[in-house]
Coordinates of C-alpha atoms in Angstrom, one line a residue:
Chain A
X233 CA -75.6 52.4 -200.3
X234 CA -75.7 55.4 -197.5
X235 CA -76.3 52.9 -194.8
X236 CA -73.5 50.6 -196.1
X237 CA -71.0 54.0 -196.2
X238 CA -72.1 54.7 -192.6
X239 CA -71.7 51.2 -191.6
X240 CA -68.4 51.4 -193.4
X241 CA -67.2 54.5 -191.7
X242 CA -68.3 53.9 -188.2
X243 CA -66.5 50.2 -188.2
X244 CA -63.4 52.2 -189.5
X245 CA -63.6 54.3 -186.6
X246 CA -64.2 51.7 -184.5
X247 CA -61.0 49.9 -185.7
X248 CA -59.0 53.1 -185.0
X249 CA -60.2 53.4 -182.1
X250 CA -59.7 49.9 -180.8
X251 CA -55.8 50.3 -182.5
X252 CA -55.4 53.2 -180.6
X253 CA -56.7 51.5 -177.0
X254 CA -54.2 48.6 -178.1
X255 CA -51.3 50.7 -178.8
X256 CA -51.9 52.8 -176.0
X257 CA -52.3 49.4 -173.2
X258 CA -49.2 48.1 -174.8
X259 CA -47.1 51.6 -174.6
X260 CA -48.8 51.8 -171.0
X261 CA -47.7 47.9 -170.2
X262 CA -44.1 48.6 -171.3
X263 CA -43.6 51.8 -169.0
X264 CA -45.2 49.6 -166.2
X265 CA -42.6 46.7 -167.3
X266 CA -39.5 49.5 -167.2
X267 CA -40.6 51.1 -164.3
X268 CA -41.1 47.9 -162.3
X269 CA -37.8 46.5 -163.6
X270 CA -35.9 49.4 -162.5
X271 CA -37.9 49.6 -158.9
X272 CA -36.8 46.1 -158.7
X273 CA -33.2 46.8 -159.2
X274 CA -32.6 49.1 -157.2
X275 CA -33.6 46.8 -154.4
X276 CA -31.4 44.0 -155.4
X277 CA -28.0 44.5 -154.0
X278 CA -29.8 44.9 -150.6
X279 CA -31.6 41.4 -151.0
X280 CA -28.2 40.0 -151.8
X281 CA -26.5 41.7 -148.6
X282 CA -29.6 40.5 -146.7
X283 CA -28.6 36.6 -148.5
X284 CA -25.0 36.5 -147.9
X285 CA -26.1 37.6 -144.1
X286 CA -28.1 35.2 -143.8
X287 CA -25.7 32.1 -144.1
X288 CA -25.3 31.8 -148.2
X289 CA -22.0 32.3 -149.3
X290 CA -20.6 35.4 -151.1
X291 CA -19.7 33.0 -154.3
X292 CA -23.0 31.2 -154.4
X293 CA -24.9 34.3 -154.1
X294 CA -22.7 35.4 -157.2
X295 CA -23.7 32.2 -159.2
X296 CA -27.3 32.6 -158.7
X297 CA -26.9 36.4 -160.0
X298 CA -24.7 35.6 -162.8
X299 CA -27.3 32.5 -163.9
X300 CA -30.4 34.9 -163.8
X301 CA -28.8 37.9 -165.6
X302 CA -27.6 35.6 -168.4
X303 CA -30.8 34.0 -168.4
X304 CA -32.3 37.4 -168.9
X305 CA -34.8 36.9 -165.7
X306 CA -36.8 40.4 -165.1
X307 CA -35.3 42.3 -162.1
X308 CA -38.8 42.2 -159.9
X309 CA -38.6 38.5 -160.5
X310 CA -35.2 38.3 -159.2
X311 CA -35.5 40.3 -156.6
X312 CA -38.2 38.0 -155.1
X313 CA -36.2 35.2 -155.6
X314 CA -33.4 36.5 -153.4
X315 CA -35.9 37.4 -150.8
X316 CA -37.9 34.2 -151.1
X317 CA -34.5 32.6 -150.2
X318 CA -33.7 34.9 -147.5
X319 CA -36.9 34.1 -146.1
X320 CA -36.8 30.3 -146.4
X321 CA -32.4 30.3 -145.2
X322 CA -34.1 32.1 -142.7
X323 CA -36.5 29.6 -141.5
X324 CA -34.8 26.3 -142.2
X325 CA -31.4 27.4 -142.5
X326 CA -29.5 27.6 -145.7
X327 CA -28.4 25.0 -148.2
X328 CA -25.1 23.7 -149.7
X329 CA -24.4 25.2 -153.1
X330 CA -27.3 27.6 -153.2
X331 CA -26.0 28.6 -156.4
X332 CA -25.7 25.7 -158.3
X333 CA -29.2 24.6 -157.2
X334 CA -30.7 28.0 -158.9
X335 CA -28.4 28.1 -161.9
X336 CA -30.3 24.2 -162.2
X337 CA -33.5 25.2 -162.0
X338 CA -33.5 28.7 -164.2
X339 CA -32.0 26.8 -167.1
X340 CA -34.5 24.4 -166.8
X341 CA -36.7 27.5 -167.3
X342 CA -38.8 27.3 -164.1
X343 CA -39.9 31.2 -163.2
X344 CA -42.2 32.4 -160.9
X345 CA -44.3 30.8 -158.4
X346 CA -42.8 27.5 -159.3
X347 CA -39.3 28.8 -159.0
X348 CA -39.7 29.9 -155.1
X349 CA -41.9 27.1 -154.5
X350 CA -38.7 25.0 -155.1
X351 CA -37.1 27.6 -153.1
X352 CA -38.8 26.9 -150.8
X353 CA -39.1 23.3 -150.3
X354 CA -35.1 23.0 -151.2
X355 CA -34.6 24.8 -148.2
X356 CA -37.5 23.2 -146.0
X357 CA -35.5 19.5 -147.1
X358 CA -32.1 20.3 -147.3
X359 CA -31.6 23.2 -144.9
X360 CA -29.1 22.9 -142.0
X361 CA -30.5 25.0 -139.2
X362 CA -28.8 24.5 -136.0
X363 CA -25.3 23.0 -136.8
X364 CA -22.2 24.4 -137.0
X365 CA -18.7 23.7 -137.3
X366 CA -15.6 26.1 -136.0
X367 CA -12.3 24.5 -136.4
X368 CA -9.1 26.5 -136.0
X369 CA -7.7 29.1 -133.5
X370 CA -10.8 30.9 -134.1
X371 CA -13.2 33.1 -132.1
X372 CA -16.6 32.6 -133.2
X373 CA -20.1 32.7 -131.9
X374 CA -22.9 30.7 -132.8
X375 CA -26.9 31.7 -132.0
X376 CA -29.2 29.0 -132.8
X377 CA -32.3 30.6 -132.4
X378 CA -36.0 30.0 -132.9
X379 CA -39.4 29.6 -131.9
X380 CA -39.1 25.5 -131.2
X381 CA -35.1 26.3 -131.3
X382 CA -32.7 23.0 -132.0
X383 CA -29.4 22.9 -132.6
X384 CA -25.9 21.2 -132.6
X385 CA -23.1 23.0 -131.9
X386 CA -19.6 21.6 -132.3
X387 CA -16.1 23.2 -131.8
X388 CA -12.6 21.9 -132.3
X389 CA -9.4 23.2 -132.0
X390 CA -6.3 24.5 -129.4
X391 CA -6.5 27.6 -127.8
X392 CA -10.0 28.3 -129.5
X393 CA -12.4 30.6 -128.0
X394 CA -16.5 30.8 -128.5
X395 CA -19.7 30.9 -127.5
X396 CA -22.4 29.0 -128.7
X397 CA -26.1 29.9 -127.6
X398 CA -29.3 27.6 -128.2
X399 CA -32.3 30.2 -127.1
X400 CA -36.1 29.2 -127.9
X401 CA -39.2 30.6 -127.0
X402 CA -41.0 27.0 -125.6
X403 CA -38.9 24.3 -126.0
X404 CA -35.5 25.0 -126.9
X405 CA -32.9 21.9 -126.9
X406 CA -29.5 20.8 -127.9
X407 CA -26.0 19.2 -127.6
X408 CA -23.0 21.5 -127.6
X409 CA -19.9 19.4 -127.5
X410 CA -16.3 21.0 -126.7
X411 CA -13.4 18.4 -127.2
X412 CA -9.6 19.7 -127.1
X413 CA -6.5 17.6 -127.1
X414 CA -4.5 20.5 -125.4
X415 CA -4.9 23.0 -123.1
X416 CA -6.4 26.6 -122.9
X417 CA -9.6 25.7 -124.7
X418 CA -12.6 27.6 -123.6
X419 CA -16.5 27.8 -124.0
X420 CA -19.7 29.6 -122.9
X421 CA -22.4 27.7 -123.5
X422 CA -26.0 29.1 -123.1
X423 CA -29.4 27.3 -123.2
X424 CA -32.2 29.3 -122.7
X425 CA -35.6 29.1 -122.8
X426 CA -39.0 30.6 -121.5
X427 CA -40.8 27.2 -121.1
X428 CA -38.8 24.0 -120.8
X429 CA -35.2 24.5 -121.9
X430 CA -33.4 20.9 -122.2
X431 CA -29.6 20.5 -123.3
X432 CA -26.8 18.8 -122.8
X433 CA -23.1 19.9 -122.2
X434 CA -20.2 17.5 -122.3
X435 CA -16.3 18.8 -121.6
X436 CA -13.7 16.3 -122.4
X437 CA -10.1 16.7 -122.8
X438 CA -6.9 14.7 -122.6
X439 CA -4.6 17.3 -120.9
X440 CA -4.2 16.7 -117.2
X441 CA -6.5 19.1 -115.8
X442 CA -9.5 20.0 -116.6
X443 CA -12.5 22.2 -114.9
X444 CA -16.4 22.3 -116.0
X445 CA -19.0 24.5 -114.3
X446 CA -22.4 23.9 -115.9
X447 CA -25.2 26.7 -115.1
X448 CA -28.7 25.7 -115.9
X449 CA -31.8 28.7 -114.9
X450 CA -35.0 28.2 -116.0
X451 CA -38.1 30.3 -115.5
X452 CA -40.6 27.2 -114.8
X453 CA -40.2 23.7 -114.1
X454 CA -36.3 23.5 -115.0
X455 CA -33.9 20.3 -114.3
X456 CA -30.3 20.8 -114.0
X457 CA -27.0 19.0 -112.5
X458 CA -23.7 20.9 -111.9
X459 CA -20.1 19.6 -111.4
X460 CA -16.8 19.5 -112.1
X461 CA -14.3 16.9 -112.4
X462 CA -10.5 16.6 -112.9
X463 CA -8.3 14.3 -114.4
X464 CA -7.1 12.0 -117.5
X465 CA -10.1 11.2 -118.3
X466 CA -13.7 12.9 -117.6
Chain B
X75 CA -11.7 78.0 -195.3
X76 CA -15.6 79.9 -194.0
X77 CA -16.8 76.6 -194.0
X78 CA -14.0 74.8 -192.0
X79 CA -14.1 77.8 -189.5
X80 CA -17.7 76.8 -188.6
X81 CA -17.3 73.3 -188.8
X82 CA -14.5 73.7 -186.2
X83 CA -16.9 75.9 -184.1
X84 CA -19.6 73.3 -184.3
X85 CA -17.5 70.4 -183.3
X86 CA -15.9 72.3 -181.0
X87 CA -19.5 73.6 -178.9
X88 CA -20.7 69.7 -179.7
X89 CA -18.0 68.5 -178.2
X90 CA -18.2 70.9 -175.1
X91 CA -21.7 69.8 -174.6
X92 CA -21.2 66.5 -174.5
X93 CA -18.1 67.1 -172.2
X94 CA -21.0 69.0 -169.7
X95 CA -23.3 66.4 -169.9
X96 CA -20.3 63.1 -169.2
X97 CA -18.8 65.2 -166.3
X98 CA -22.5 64.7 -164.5
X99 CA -22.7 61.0 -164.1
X100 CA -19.9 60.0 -161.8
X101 CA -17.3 57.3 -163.1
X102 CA -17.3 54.9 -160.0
X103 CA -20.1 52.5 -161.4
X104 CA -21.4 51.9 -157.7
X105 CA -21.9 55.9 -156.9
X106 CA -23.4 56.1 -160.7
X107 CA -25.9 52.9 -159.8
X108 CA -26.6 54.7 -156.7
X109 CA -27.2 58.2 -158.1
X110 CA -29.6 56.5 -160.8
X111 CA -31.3 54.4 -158.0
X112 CA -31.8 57.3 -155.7
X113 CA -33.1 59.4 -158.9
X114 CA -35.8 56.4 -159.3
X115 CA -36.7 56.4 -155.9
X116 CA -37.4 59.8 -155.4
X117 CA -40.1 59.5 -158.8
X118 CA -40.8 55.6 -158.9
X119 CA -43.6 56.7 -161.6
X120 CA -41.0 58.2 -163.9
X121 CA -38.4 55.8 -163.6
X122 CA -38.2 55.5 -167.1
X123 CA -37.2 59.3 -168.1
X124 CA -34.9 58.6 -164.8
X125 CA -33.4 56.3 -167.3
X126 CA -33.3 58.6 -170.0
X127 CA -32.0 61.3 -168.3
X128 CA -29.1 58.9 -167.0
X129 CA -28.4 58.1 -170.7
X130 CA -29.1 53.9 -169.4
X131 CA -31.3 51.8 -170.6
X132 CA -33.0 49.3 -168.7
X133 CA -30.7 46.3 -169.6
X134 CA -27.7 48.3 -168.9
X135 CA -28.8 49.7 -165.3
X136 CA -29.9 46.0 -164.5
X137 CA -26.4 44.8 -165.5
X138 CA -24.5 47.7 -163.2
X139 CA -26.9 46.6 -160.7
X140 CA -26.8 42.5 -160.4
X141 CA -22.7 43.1 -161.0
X142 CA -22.8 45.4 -157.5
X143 CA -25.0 42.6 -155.9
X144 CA -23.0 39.9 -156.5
X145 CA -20.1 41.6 -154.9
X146 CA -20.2 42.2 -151.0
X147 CA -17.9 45.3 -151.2
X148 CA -19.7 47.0 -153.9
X149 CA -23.0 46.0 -152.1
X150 CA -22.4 47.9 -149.1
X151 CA -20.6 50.9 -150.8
X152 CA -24.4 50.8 -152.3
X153 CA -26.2 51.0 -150.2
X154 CA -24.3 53.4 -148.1
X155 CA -24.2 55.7 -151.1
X156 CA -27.9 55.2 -151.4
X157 CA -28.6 55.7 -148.0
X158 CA -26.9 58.9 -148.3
X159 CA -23.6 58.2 -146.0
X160 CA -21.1 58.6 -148.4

């Protein structure tokens, strides 16, 4: 009977104990879970500056965050998301309605690593590194830049103003087109390399003069032509 | 009329306590975020009683926060504030 009542009594303790340990790991686990939510979010807004800097429109970036705080996605989780995407708009350039594509997939309930895997591979498929379009009586700039650097520049407009550079560490390459139906349009166009830079540069307008000067320096091996011509048609 | 007299007095010191304790949390949400955030940065560990001591809970400071990231203005004024150049 003694041995049962020990038995009895150290198995309670042993359950108290255990509760205790239990309560204690989950008390511990939800600080850990409050504390990593709130380190998270006070990182977010500059993950979202760092997005909408990156290429991804101010209104997508607002989809996505308006789609994961309805969802109820943790902060930390969020936070990688945006800088997953920062990191793949980064290397494959960013993709059309970034938002949208999110929204998608967090209502289909994909979190995690699955979520910036499809990150991930969106952008590796879809992304549009190396072309842009300015239309307008703008001034813009475009850098394509990169390690094997490609890109497609194109400008339109009258009286526009820009400059586009292609610039790659081994092989950079491209085609910058400027076309203008009137006058006063005007371009720098830069392709540089270290290795082998190729590109090509066309100028074509229908006023009745027009004037090209093409530069091309390379550091190695480098193949260029220069000149200029005048006229209706060039 | 002993008893209204105190309950006036208790109100009234309630009240001015509470009035002490609003006036420290600015009203702009952004500078409040950014308060709160700098708060948790300077004691990652106790970014819970940061919380507390805010008078936010965890759902509320991440709803302040994703509505200041998905606006550009707010952003910056963010992270200037955190950043300490405001």
């Amino acid at each position: 009977m003694i041995v049962l009542q020990r038995f009895l009594l150290c198995s309670g303790a042993l359950m108290l104990l255990a509760g205790g340990s239990a309560q204690a790991q989950v008390t511990a686990t939800a600080n850990v879970t409050i504390q990593s939510r709130a380190v998270a979010a006070v990182a977010i807004p500059h993950a979202a500056i760092e997005l909408r800097s990156v290429g991804v429109p101010a209104p997508e970036v607002r989809v996505a965050l308006v789609e994961v705080r309805t969802a109820r996605v943790p902060a930390p989780e969020v936070h990688l998301v945006l800088t997953r995407s920062v990191h793949s708009v980064r290397l494959h350039g960013p993709i059309p309605e970034f938002g949208g594509f999110i929204s998608l997939h967090v209502r289909d309930g994909l979190r995690g690593p699955h979520l910036y895997e499809v990150i991930e591979v969106e952008h590796r498929h879809r992304g549009h590194m190396g072309r842009g379009w300015m239309k307008g009586h703008n001034m813009a700039r475009l850098r394509v830049q990169g390690g094997h650097g490609m890109g497609m520049g194109m400008r339109r407009g009258m009286g526009s103003m820009g400059g586009v550079y292609i610039q790659g560490g081994g092989h950079p390459g491209g085609n910058v087109r400027i076309r203008s139906q009137g006058m006063g349009s005007m371009a720098t166009i830069r392709i540089q390399g270290g290795g082998h830079p190729t590109g090509r540069v066309r100028v074509r307008g229908g006023g009745p003069s027009g004037m090209a000067s093409v530069r091309i320096r390379t550091g190695g091996g480098g193949m260029g032509g220069m000149g200029g011509m005048g006229g209706m048609r060039r | 009329m002993k008893k209204q007299i105190v309950a006036l007095v208790l109100a009234g010191a309630l009240s001015g306590a509470c009035l002490s304790a609003c006036d420290s949390e600015p009203d702009d949400p952004v500078e409040r975020a950014a308060a709160i955030a700098r708060d948790i940065q300077a004691d990652p560990a106790n970014a819970e009683e940061v919380l507390e001591d805010h008078d936010i809970t965890i759902d509320e400071f991440e709803e302040l926060i994703y509505e200041i990231a998905a606006d550009p203005e707010q952003s910056q004024r963010y992270e200037a504030a955190l950043a300490g150049e405001d």
